[in-house]
Coordinates of C-alpha atoms and ligand atoms in Angstrom, one line a residue:
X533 CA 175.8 150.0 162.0
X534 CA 174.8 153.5 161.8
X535 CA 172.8 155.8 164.4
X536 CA 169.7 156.2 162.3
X537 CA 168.5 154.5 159.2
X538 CA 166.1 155.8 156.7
X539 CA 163.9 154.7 154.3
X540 CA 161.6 155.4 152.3
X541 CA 158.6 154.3 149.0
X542 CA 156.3 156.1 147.1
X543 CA 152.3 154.9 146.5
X544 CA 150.6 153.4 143.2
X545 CA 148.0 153.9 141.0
X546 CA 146.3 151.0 139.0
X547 CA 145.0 151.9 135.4
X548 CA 143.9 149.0 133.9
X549 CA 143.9 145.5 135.0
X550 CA 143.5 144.7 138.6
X551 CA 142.1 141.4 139.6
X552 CA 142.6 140.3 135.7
X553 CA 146.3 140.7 136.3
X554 CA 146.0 137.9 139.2
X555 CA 145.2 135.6 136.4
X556 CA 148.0 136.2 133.8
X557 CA 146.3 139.3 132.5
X558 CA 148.7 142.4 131.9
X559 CA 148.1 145.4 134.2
X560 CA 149.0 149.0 133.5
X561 CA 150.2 150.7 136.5
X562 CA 151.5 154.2 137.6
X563 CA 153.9 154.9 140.1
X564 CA 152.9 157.7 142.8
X565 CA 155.0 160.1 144.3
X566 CA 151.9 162.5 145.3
X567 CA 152.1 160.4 148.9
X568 CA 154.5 158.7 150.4
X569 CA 155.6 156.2 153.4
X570 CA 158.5 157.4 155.4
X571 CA 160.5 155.0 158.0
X572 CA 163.1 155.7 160.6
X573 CA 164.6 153.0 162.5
X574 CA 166.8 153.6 165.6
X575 CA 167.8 152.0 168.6
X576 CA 165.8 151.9 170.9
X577 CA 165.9 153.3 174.6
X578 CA 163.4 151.0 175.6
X579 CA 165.3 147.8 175.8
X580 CA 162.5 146.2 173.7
X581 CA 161.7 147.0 169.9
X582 CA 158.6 149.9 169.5
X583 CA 156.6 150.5 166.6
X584 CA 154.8 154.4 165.9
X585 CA 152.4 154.8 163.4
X586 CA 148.9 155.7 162.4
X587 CA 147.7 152.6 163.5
X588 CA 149.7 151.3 166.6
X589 CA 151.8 152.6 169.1
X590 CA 153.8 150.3 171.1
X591 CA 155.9 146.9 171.7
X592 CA 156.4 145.4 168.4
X593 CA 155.4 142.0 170.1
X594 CA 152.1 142.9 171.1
X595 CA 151.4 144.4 167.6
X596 CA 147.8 143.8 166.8
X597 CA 146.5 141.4 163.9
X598 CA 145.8 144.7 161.5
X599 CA 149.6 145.1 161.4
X600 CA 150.3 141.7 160.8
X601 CA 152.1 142.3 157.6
X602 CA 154.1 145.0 159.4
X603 CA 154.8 142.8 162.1
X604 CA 156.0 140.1 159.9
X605 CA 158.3 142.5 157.8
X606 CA 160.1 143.7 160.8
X607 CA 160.7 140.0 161.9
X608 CA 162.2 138.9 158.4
X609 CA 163.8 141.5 157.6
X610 CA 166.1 141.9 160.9
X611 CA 166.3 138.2 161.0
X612 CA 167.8 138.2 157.0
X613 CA 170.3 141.0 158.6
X614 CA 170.7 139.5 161.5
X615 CA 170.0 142.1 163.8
X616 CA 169.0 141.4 167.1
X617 CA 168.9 144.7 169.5
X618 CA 166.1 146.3 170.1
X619 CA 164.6 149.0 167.4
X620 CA 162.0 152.4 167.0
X621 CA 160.1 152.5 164.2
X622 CA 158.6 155.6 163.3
X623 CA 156.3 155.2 160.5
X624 CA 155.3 158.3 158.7
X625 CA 152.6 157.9 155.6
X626 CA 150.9 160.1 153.9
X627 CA 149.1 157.6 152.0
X628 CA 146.0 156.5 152.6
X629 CA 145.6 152.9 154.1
X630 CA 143.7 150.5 152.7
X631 CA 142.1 152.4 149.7
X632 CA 144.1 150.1 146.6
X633 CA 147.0 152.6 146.6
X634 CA 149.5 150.0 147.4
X635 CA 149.7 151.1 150.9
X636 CA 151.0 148.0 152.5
X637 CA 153.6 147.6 150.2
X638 CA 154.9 151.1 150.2
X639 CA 155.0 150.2 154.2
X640 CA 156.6 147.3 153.7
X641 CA 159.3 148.4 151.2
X642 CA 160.1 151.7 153.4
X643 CA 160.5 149.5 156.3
X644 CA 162.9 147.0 154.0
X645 CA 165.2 150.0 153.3
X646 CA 165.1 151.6 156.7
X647 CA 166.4 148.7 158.4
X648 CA 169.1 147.8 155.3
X649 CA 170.4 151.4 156.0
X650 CA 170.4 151.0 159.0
X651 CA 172.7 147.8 159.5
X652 CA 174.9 149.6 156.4
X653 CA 174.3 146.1 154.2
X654 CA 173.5 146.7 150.8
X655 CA 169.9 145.5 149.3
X656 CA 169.6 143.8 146.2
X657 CA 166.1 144.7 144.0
X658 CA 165.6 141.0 144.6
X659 CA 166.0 140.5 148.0
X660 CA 163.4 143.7 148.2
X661 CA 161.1 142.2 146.1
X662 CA 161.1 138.7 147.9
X663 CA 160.4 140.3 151.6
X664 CA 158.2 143.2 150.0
X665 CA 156.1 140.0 148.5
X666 CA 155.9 137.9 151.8
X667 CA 154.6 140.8 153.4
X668 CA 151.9 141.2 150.4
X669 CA 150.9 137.3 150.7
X670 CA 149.9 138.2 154.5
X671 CA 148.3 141.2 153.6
X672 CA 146.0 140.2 150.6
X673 CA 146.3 136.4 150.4
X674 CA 147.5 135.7 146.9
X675 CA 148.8 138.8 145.5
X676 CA 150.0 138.7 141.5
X677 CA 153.2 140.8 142.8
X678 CA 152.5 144.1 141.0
X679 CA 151.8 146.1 144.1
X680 CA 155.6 145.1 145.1
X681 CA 157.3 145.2 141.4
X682 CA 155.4 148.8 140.8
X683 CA 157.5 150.0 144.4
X684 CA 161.1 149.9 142.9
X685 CA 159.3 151.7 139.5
X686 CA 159.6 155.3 138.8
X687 CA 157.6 155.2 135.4
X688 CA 154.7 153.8 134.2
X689 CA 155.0 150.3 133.2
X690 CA 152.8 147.2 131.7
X691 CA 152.7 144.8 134.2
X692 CA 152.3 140.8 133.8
X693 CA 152.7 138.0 136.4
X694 CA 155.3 136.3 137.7
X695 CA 157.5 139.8 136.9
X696 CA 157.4 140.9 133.5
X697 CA 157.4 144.5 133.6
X698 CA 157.2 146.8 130.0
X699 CA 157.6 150.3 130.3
X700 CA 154.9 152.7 128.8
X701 CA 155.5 156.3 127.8
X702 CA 152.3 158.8 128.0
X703 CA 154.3 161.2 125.0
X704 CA 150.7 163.8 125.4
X705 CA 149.7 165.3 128.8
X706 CA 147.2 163.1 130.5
X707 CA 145.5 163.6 134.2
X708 CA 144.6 161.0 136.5
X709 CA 142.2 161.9 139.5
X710 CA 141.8 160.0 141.9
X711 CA 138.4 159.8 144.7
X712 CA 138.8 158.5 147.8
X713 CA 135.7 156.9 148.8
X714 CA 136.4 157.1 152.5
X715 CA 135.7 153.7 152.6
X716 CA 138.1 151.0 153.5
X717 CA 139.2 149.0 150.7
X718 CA 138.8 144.8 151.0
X719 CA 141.3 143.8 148.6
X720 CA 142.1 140.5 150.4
X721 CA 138.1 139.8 150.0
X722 CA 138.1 140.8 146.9
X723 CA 140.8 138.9 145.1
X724 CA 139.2 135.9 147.2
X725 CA 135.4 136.3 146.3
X726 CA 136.7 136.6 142.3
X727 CA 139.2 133.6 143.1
X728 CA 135.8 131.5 144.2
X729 CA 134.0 132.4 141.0
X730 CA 136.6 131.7 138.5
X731 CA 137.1 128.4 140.3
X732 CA 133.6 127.3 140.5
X733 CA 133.7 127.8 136.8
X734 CA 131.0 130.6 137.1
X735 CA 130.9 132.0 133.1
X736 CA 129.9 135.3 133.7
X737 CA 133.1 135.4 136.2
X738 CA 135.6 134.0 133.3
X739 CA 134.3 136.1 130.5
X740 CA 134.2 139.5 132.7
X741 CA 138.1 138.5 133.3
X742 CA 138.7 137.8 129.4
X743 CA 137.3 141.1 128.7
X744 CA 139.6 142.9 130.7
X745 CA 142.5 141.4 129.4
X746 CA 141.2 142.6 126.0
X747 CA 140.2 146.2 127.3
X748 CA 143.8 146.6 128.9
X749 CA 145.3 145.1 125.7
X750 CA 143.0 147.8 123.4
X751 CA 144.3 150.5 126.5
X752 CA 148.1 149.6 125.8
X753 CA 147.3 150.5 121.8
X754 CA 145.4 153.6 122.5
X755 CA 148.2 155.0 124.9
X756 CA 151.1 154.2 121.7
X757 CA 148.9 156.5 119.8
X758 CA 147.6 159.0 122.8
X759 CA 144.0 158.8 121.7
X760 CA 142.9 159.6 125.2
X761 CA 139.3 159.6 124.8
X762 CA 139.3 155.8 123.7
X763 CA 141.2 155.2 126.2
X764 CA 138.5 156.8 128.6
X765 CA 135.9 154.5 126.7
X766 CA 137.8 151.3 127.8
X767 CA 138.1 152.5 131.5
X768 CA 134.7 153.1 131.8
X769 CA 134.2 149.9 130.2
X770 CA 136.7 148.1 132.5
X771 CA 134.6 149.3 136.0
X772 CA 131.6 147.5 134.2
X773 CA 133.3 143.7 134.5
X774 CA 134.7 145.0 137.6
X775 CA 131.1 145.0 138.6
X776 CA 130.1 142.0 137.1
X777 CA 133.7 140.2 139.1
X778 CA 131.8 142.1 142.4
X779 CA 134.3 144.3 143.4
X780 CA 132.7 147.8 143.0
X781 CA 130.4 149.1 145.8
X782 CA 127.9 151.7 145.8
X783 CA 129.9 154.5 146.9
X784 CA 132.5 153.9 144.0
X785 CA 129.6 153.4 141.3
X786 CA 128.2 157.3 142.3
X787 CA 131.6 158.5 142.3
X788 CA 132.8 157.0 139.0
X789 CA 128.9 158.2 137.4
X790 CA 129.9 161.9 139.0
X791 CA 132.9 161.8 137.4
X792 CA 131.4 161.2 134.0
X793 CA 128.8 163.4 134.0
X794 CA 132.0 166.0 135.0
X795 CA 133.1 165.8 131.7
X796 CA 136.0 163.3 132.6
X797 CA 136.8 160.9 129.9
X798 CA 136.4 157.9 131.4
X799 CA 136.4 156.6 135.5
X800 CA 136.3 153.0 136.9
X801 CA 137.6 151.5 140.7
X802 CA 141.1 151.1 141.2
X803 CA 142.8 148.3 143.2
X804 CA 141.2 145.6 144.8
X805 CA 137.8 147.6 145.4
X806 CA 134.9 146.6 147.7
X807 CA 135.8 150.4 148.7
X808 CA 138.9 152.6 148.6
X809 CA 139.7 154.6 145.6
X810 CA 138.2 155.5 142.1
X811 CA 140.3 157.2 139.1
X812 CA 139.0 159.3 136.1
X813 CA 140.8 160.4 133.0
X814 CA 140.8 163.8 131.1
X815 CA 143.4 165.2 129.1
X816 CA 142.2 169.3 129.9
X817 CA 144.0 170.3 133.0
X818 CA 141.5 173.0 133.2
X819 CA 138.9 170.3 133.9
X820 CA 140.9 168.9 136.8
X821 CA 139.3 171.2 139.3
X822 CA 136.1 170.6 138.8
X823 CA 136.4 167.4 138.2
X824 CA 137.7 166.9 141.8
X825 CA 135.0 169.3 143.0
X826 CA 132.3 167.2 141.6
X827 CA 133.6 164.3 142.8
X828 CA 134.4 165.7 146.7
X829 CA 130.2 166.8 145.9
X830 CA 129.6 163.4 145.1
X831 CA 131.0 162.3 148.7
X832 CA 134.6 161.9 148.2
X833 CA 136.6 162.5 151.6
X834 CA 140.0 163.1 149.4
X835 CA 141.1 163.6 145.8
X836 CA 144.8 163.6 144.1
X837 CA 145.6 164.8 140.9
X838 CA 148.9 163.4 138.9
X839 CA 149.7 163.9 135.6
X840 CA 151.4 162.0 133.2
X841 CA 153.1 164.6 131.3
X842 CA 156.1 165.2 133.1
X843 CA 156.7 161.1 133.3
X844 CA 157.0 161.2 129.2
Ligands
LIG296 O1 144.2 147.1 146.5 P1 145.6 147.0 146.0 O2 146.2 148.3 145.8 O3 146.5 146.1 146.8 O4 145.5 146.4 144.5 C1 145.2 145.0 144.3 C2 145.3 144.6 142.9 C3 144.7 143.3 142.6 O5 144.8 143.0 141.2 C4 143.2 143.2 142.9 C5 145.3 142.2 143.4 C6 146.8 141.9 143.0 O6 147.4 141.2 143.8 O7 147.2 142.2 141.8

Protein backbone atom coordinates (compact mmCIF):
# COMPACT_ATOMS: atom_id res chain seq x y z
CA UNK A 1 0.00 0.00 0.00
CA UNK A 2 1.48 3.25 -0.68
CA UNK A 3 0.85 6.79 1.06
CA UNK A 4 -0.82 8.41 -1.91
CA UNK A 5 -2.15 7.03 -5.19
CA UNK A 6 -2.60 8.88 -8.37
CA UNK A 7 -4.40 8.72 -11.30
CA UNK A 8 -5.24 10.11 -13.91
CA UNK A 9 -7.50 10.25 -17.89
CA UNK A 10 -7.69 12.50 -20.52
CA UNK A 11 -11.31 13.70 -22.33
CA UNK A 12 -12.83 12.77 -25.86
CA UNK A 13 -14.00 14.16 -28.87
CA UNK A 14 -16.60 12.36 -31.13
CA UNK A 15 -16.30 12.98 -34.96
CA UNK A 16 -18.55 10.99 -36.58
CA UNK A 17 -21.01 8.49 -35.32
CA UNK A 18 -22.57 8.98 -32.00
CA UNK A 19 -25.91 7.43 -31.35
CA UNK A 20 -25.35 5.38 -34.82
CA UNK A 21 -22.48 3.65 -33.13
CA UNK A 22 -25.11 2.33 -30.31
CA UNK A 23 -26.49 0.34 -33.11
CA UNK A 24 -23.46 -1.41 -34.67
CA UNK A 25 -22.48 1.67 -36.63
CA UNK A 26 -18.59 2.57 -36.64
CA UNK A 27 -17.76 5.85 -34.80
CA UNK A 28 -14.67 7.92 -35.40
CA UNK A 29 -13.35 9.26 -32.22
CA UNK A 30 -10.47 11.57 -30.97
CA UNK A 31 -8.70 11.29 -27.84
CA UNK A 32 -8.28 14.66 -25.79
CA UNK A 33 -5.60 15.70 -23.83
CA UNK A 34 -6.64 19.62 -23.99
CA UNK A 35 -8.57 18.76 -20.41
CA UNK A 36 -8.13 16.35 -18.09
CA UNK A 37 -9.50 14.46 -14.75
CA UNK A 38 -7.06 14.18 -12.10
CA UNK A 39 -7.57 11.75 -8.78
CA UNK A 40 -5.79 11.42 -5.59
CA UNK A 41 -6.67 8.95 -3.16
CA UNK A 42 -5.29 8.83 0.49
CA UNK A 43 -6.22 7.78 3.66
CA UNK A 44 -8.30 9.33 5.21
CA UNK A 45 -8.07 11.24 8.67
CA UNK A 46 -11.67 11.11 8.95
CA UNK A 47 -12.31 7.57 9.91
CA UNK A 48 -14.94 7.46 7.13
CA UNK A 49 -14.19 7.68 3.28
CA UNK A 50 -14.62 11.55 1.75
CA UNK A 51 -15.13 12.52 -1.68
CA UNK A 52 -13.91 16.45 -3.11
CA UNK A 53 -15.01 17.58 -6.26
CA UNK A 54 -16.76 20.07 -8.40
CA UNK A 55 -19.93 18.60 -7.53
CA UNK A 56 -19.86 17.18 -3.93
CA UNK A 57 -18.00 17.50 -0.89
CA UNK A 58 -18.38 15.05 1.76
CA UNK A 59 -19.05 11.35 3.12
CA UNK A 60 -18.90 9.13 0.25
CA UNK A 61 -22.07 7.38 1.76
CA UNK A 62 -24.23 10.20 1.58
CA UNK A 63 -23.08 11.06 -2.01
CA UNK A 64 -25.97 12.46 -3.96
CA UNK A 65 -27.88 10.63 -6.91
CA UNK A 66 -25.81 13.05 -9.57
CA UNK A 67 -22.63 11.15 -8.52
CA UNK A 68 -24.09 7.95 -8.68
CA UNK A 69 -21.68 6.61 -11.14
CA UNK A 70 -18.89 7.93 -9.03
CA UNK A 71 -20.38 6.50 -6.10
CA UNK A 72 -20.61 3.15 -7.69
CA UNK A 73 -16.95 3.28 -9.03
CA UNK A 74 -15.43 3.83 -5.72
CA UNK A 75 -17.54 0.84 -4.23
CA UNK A 76 -16.38 -1.70 -7.08
CA UNK A 77 -13.37 -0.73 -7.45
CA UNK A 78 -12.14 -1.01 -3.62
CA UNK A 79 -14.29 -3.98 -3.32
CA UNK A 80 -12.24 -5.81 -6.59
CA UNK A 81 -8.94 -4.69 -4.45
CA UNK A 82 -10.32 -5.41 -1.45
CA UNK A 83 -9.67 -2.39 0.32
CA UNK A 84 -11.61 -1.61 3.23
CA UNK A 85 -10.14 1.55 5.28
CA UNK A 86 -11.34 4.64 4.90
CA UNK A 87 -10.25 6.97 1.64
CA UNK A 88 -10.03 10.98 0.35
CA UNK A 89 -10.76 11.51 -2.93
CA UNK A 90 -9.78 14.64 -4.43
CA UNK A 91 -11.09 14.96 -7.79
CA UNK A 92 -9.52 17.53 -10.00
CA UNK A 93 -11.19 18.02 -13.70
CA UNK A 94 -10.74 20.34 -15.98
CA UNK A 95 -13.29 18.95 -18.27
CA UNK A 96 -16.39 20.08 -18.63
CA UNK A 97 -19.21 17.82 -17.08
CA UNK A 98 -21.87 16.74 -18.90
CA UNK A 99 -21.22 18.44 -22.34
CA UNK A 100 -20.50 14.71 -24.52
CA UNK A 101 -16.77 15.00 -23.77
CA UNK A 102 -16.65 11.72 -22.03
CA UNK A 103 -16.64 13.27 -18.73
CA UNK A 104 -17.89 10.50 -16.64
CA UNK A 105 -15.71 8.11 -17.97
CA UNK A 106 -12.58 10.11 -17.79
CA UNK A 107 -13.90 10.34 -13.88
CA UNK A 108 -14.32 6.97 -13.72
CA UNK A 109 -11.11 5.69 -15.27
CA UNK A 110 -8.91 8.29 -13.13
CA UNK A 111 -10.57 7.08 -10.16
CA UNK A 112 -9.82 3.17 -11.47
CA UNK A 113 -6.09 4.06 -11.50
CA UNK A 114 -5.94 6.17 -8.39
CA UNK A 115 -7.10 3.54 -6.27
CA UNK A 116 -4.98 0.61 -8.29
CA UNK A 117 -1.86 2.75 -7.43
CA UNK A 118 -2.79 3.16 -4.60
CA UNK A 119 -3.18 -0.52 -3.23
CA UNK A 120 0.29 -1.10 -5.56
CA UNK A 121 -1.84 -4.09 -7.62
CA UNK A 122 -1.39 -3.95 -11.16
CA UNK A 123 -4.50 -3.17 -13.56
CA UNK A 124 -5.10 -5.02 -16.53
CA UNK A 125 -6.68 -2.80 -19.79
CA UNK A 126 -9.55 -5.24 -19.20
CA UNK A 127 -10.24 -5.13 -15.81
CA UNK A 128 -10.26 -1.06 -16.61
CA UNK A 129 -12.44 -1.39 -19.24
CA UNK A 130 -15.10 -3.71 -17.32
CA UNK A 131 -15.38 -1.22 -14.11
CA UNK A 132 -14.89 1.93 -16.53
CA UNK A 133 -18.16 0.37 -18.39
CA UNK A 134 -20.31 -0.46 -15.21
CA UNK A 135 -19.87 3.01 -14.32
CA UNK A 136 -20.97 4.22 -18.01
CA UNK A 137 -24.23 1.82 -17.83
CA UNK A 138 -25.20 3.97 -14.65
CA UNK A 139 -24.42 7.00 -16.13
CA UNK A 140 -26.04 6.82 -19.64
CA UNK A 141 -28.20 3.63 -19.56
CA UNK A 142 -26.99 1.56 -22.44
CA UNK A 143 -23.73 2.87 -23.45
CA UNK A 144 -22.03 1.21 -26.90
CA UNK A 145 -18.62 1.28 -24.77
CA UNK A 146 -16.69 3.87 -26.86
CA UNK A 147 -16.58 6.57 -24.28
CA UNK A 148 -14.61 3.86 -22.08
CA UNK A 149 -12.48 2.06 -25.03
CA UNK A 150 -11.54 5.80 -26.45
CA UNK A 151 -10.01 6.34 -22.44
CA UNK A 152 -7.03 3.92 -22.71
CA UNK A 153 -6.51 5.55 -26.58
CA UNK A 154 -3.88 8.00 -27.28
CA UNK A 155 -4.71 8.31 -31.15
CA UNK A 156 -7.50 8.55 -33.17
CA UNK A 157 -9.28 5.43 -33.81
CA UNK A 158 -12.59 3.91 -35.76
CA UNK A 159 -14.64 2.63 -33.27
CA UNK A 160 -17.36 -0.27 -33.59
CA UNK A 161 -19.32 -2.15 -30.85
CA UNK A 162 -18.75 -4.64 -28.73
CA UNK A 163 -14.69 -3.38 -28.92
CA UNK A 164 -13.39 -3.17 -32.25
CA UNK A 165 -11.09 -0.39 -32.37
CA UNK A 166 -9.10 0.61 -35.94
CA UNK A 167 -6.75 3.23 -35.72
CA UNK A 168 -6.92 6.29 -38.12
CA UNK A 169 -3.97 8.53 -39.11
CA UNK A 170 -4.95 12.40 -40.06
CA UNK A 171 -1.26 12.44 -42.37
CA UNK A 172 -2.48 16.59 -43.30
CA UNK A 173 -2.97 19.18 -40.41
CA UNK A 174 -6.63 19.26 -39.54
CA UNK A 175 -8.36 21.52 -36.55
CA UNK A 176 -11.12 20.58 -34.53
CA UNK A 177 -13.03 23.37 -32.54
CA UNK A 178 -15.09 22.74 -30.22
CA UNK A 179 -18.33 25.10 -28.67
CA UNK A 180 -19.53 24.59 -25.55
CA UNK A 181 -23.05 25.41 -25.44
CA UNK A 182 -23.24 26.04 -21.76
CA UNK A 183 -25.90 23.81 -21.72
CA UNK A 184 -25.96 20.48 -19.96
CA UNK A 185 -25.75 17.68 -22.18
CA UNK A 186 -28.73 14.65 -21.79
CA UNK A 187 -26.94 11.83 -23.19
CA UNK A 188 -28.84 9.27 -21.08
CA UNK A 189 -32.14 10.88 -22.71
CA UNK A 190 -30.84 10.97 -25.67
CA UNK A 191 -29.61 7.56 -26.38
CA UNK A 192 -33.19 6.60 -24.73
CA UNK A 193 -35.57 8.87 -26.84
CA UNK A 194 -33.57 7.41 -30.29
CA UNK A 195 -33.63 3.82 -28.56
CA UNK A 196 -37.77 4.41 -28.48
CA UNK A 197 -37.90 5.39 -32.07
CA UNK A 198 -35.83 2.73 -33.59
CA UNK A 199 -37.85 0.32 -31.54
CA UNK A 200 -41.24 1.47 -32.44
CA UNK A 201 -40.09 0.96 -35.91
CA UNK A 202 -40.46 4.81 -36.63
CA UNK A 203 -38.76 5.02 -40.49
CA UNK A 204 -37.64 8.31 -40.49
CA UNK A 205 -35.67 7.07 -37.09
CA UNK A 206 -34.05 3.90 -38.94
CA UNK A 207 -33.16 5.63 -42.14
CA UNK A 208 -31.54 8.87 -40.31
CA UNK A 209 -29.41 5.97 -38.45
CA UNK A 210 -28.46 4.17 -41.84
CA UNK A 211 -27.40 7.36 -43.18
CA UNK A 212 -24.96 7.96 -40.66
CA UNK A 213 -23.40 4.72 -40.91
CA UNK A 214 -22.95 5.69 -44.55
CA UNK A 215 -21.73 9.34 -43.88
CA UNK A 216 -19.06 7.96 -41.26
CA UNK A 217 -18.19 5.15 -43.65
CA UNK A 218 -17.73 8.07 -46.76
CA UNK A 219 -15.79 10.20 -43.53
CA UNK A 220 -13.33 7.12 -43.02
CA UNK A 221 -12.54 7.34 -47.04
CA UNK A 222 -12.13 11.05 -47.19
CA UNK A 223 -9.67 11.11 -44.11
CA UNK A 224 -7.29 7.97 -46.17
CA UNK A 225 -7.10 10.63 -48.75
CA UNK A 226 -7.18 14.02 -46.50
CA UNK A 227 -9.81 15.76 -48.64
CA UNK A 228 -10.87 17.75 -45.74
CA UNK A 229 -13.51 19.81 -47.25
CA UNK A 230 -15.58 16.55 -48.04
CA UNK A 231 -15.12 15.56 -45.04
CA UNK A 232 -16.69 18.91 -43.67
CA UNK A 233 -19.61 18.22 -46.20
CA UNK A 234 -20.45 14.87 -44.41
CA UNK A 235 -20.30 16.49 -40.93
CA UNK A 236 -22.51 18.99 -41.65
CA UNK A 237 -24.55 16.38 -43.23
CA UNK A 238 -24.27 14.09 -40.10
CA UNK A 239 -25.87 17.11 -37.60
CA UNK A 240 -28.91 16.98 -40.09
CA UNK A 241 -30.00 13.15 -39.07
CA UNK A 242 -28.81 13.98 -35.77
CA UNK A 243 -31.72 16.39 -35.94
CA UNK A 244 -34.05 14.18 -37.52
CA UNK A 245 -32.89 11.20 -34.44
CA UNK A 246 -33.87 14.54 -32.02
CA UNK A 247 -30.83 15.10 -30.34
CA UNK A 248 -29.76 18.62 -31.38
CA UNK A 249 -31.29 21.65 -29.57
CA UNK A 250 -31.56 25.17 -30.51
CA UNK A 251 -28.50 26.39 -29.00
CA UNK A 252 -26.35 23.77 -30.89
CA UNK A 253 -28.22 24.44 -34.36
CA UNK A 254 -27.08 28.51 -33.97
CA UNK A 255 -23.73 27.48 -33.01
CA UNK A 256 -23.09 24.83 -35.69
CA UNK A 257 -24.99 27.65 -38.46
CA UNK A 258 -22.24 30.36 -36.82
CA UNK A 259 -19.71 28.11 -37.42
CA UNK A 260 -20.46 27.79 -41.11
CA UNK A 261 -21.12 30.98 -41.98
CA UNK A 262 -17.27 31.42 -40.20
CA UNK A 263 -15.86 29.85 -42.94
CA UNK A 264 -15.37 26.40 -41.07
CA UNK A 265 -15.69 23.38 -43.28
CA UNK A 266 -18.16 21.71 -41.77
CA UNK A 267 -19.87 21.57 -37.87
CA UNK A 268 -22.50 19.17 -36.32
CA UNK A 269 -23.25 18.19 -32.22
CA UNK A 270 -20.98 15.94 -30.61
CA UNK A 271 -21.88 13.30 -28.06
CA UNK A 272 -25.11 12.41 -26.88
CA UNK A 273 -26.53 16.16 -27.54
CA UNK A 274 -29.84 17.59 -26.22
CA UNK A 275 -27.02 20.23 -25.15
CA UNK A 276 -23.31 20.16 -24.45
CA UNK A 277 -20.84 20.54 -27.11
CA UNK A 278 -20.61 21.27 -30.91
CA UNK A 279 -17.31 20.69 -33.25
CA UNK A 280 -16.36 22.32 -36.61
CA UNK A 281 -13.67 21.47 -39.05
CA UNK A 282 -11.15 23.64 -41.03
CA UNK A 283 -7.84 22.84 -42.13
CA UNK A 284 -6.39 26.91 -42.00
CA UNK A 285 -5.10 27.38 -38.50
CA UNK A 286 -5.33 30.94 -39.28
CA UNK A 287 -9.18 30.51 -39.34
CA UNK A 288 -9.13 28.91 -35.88
CA UNK A 289 -9.45 32.30 -34.13
CA UNK A 290 -12.06 33.53 -35.58
CA UNK A 291 -13.76 30.75 -35.84
CA UNK A 292 -13.85 30.44 -31.99
CA UNK A 293 -14.64 34.06 -31.87
CA UNK A 294 -17.71 33.75 -33.90
CA UNK A 295 -18.80 31.02 -32.19
CA UNK A 296 -18.13 32.59 -28.38
CA UNK A 297 -20.45 35.59 -30.44
CA UNK A 298 -22.88 33.15 -31.21
CA UNK A 299 -23.25 32.26 -27.37
CA UNK A 300 -20.68 29.78 -26.69
CA UNK A 301 -19.53 29.87 -22.83
CA UNK A 302 -16.14 27.91 -23.93
CA UNK A 303 -14.19 26.80 -26.96
CA UNK A 304 -11.06 24.32 -27.40
CA UNK A 305 -9.01 24.02 -30.30
CA UNK A 306 -6.98 20.50 -30.98
CA UNK A 307 -5.32 19.72 -33.99
CA UNK A 308 -4.75 16.65 -35.58
CA UNK A 309 -1.46 17.24 -37.02
CA UNK A 310 0.82 16.36 -34.38
CA UNK A 311 -1.29 12.85 -33.77
CA UNK A 312 -0.12 11.86 -37.59
O1 LIG B 1 -22.30 12.26 -24.49
P1 LIG B 1 -21.16 11.31 -24.52
O2 LIG B 1 -19.82 11.93 -24.59
O3 LIG B 1 -21.20 10.29 -23.43
O4 LIG B 1 -21.27 10.47 -25.91
C1 LIG B 1 -22.35 9.60 -26.12
C2 LIG B 1 -22.21 8.90 -27.42
C3 LIG B 1 -23.46 8.10 -27.80
O5 LIG B 1 -23.19 7.48 -29.05
C4 LIG B 1 -24.66 9.00 -27.97
C5 LIG B 1 -23.82 7.04 -26.78
C6 LIG B 1 -22.84 5.88 -26.72
O6 LIG B 1 -22.90 5.17 -25.72
O7 LIG B 1 -22.05 5.67 -27.66
Amino acid sequence: MKAIGQGSSHSKIILMGEHSVVYGGPAIAVPYSGVGVKVTVRPSALGQSTVHCAFYDGLVEEMPDVVASLYHTIHQTAAALQLSMPLEYTIESTIPAERGMGSSAAVACAVIRSLYDFSGQPLTQQQLLSLISESETIAHGAPSGLDGLLMTQETPVVFQRPAHLTPITFTKPLHLIVGDSGQIGRTKEAVLAVKSQIDAGETRAIKAVHAIDQLVQEAIAAIAKCQWEQLGHLLTKDHHFLQVLGVSSPDLDRLVASALTSGALGAKLTGGGRGGCMIAITDDAQQVPHIQERLLAAGAKKTYCHSLEALS
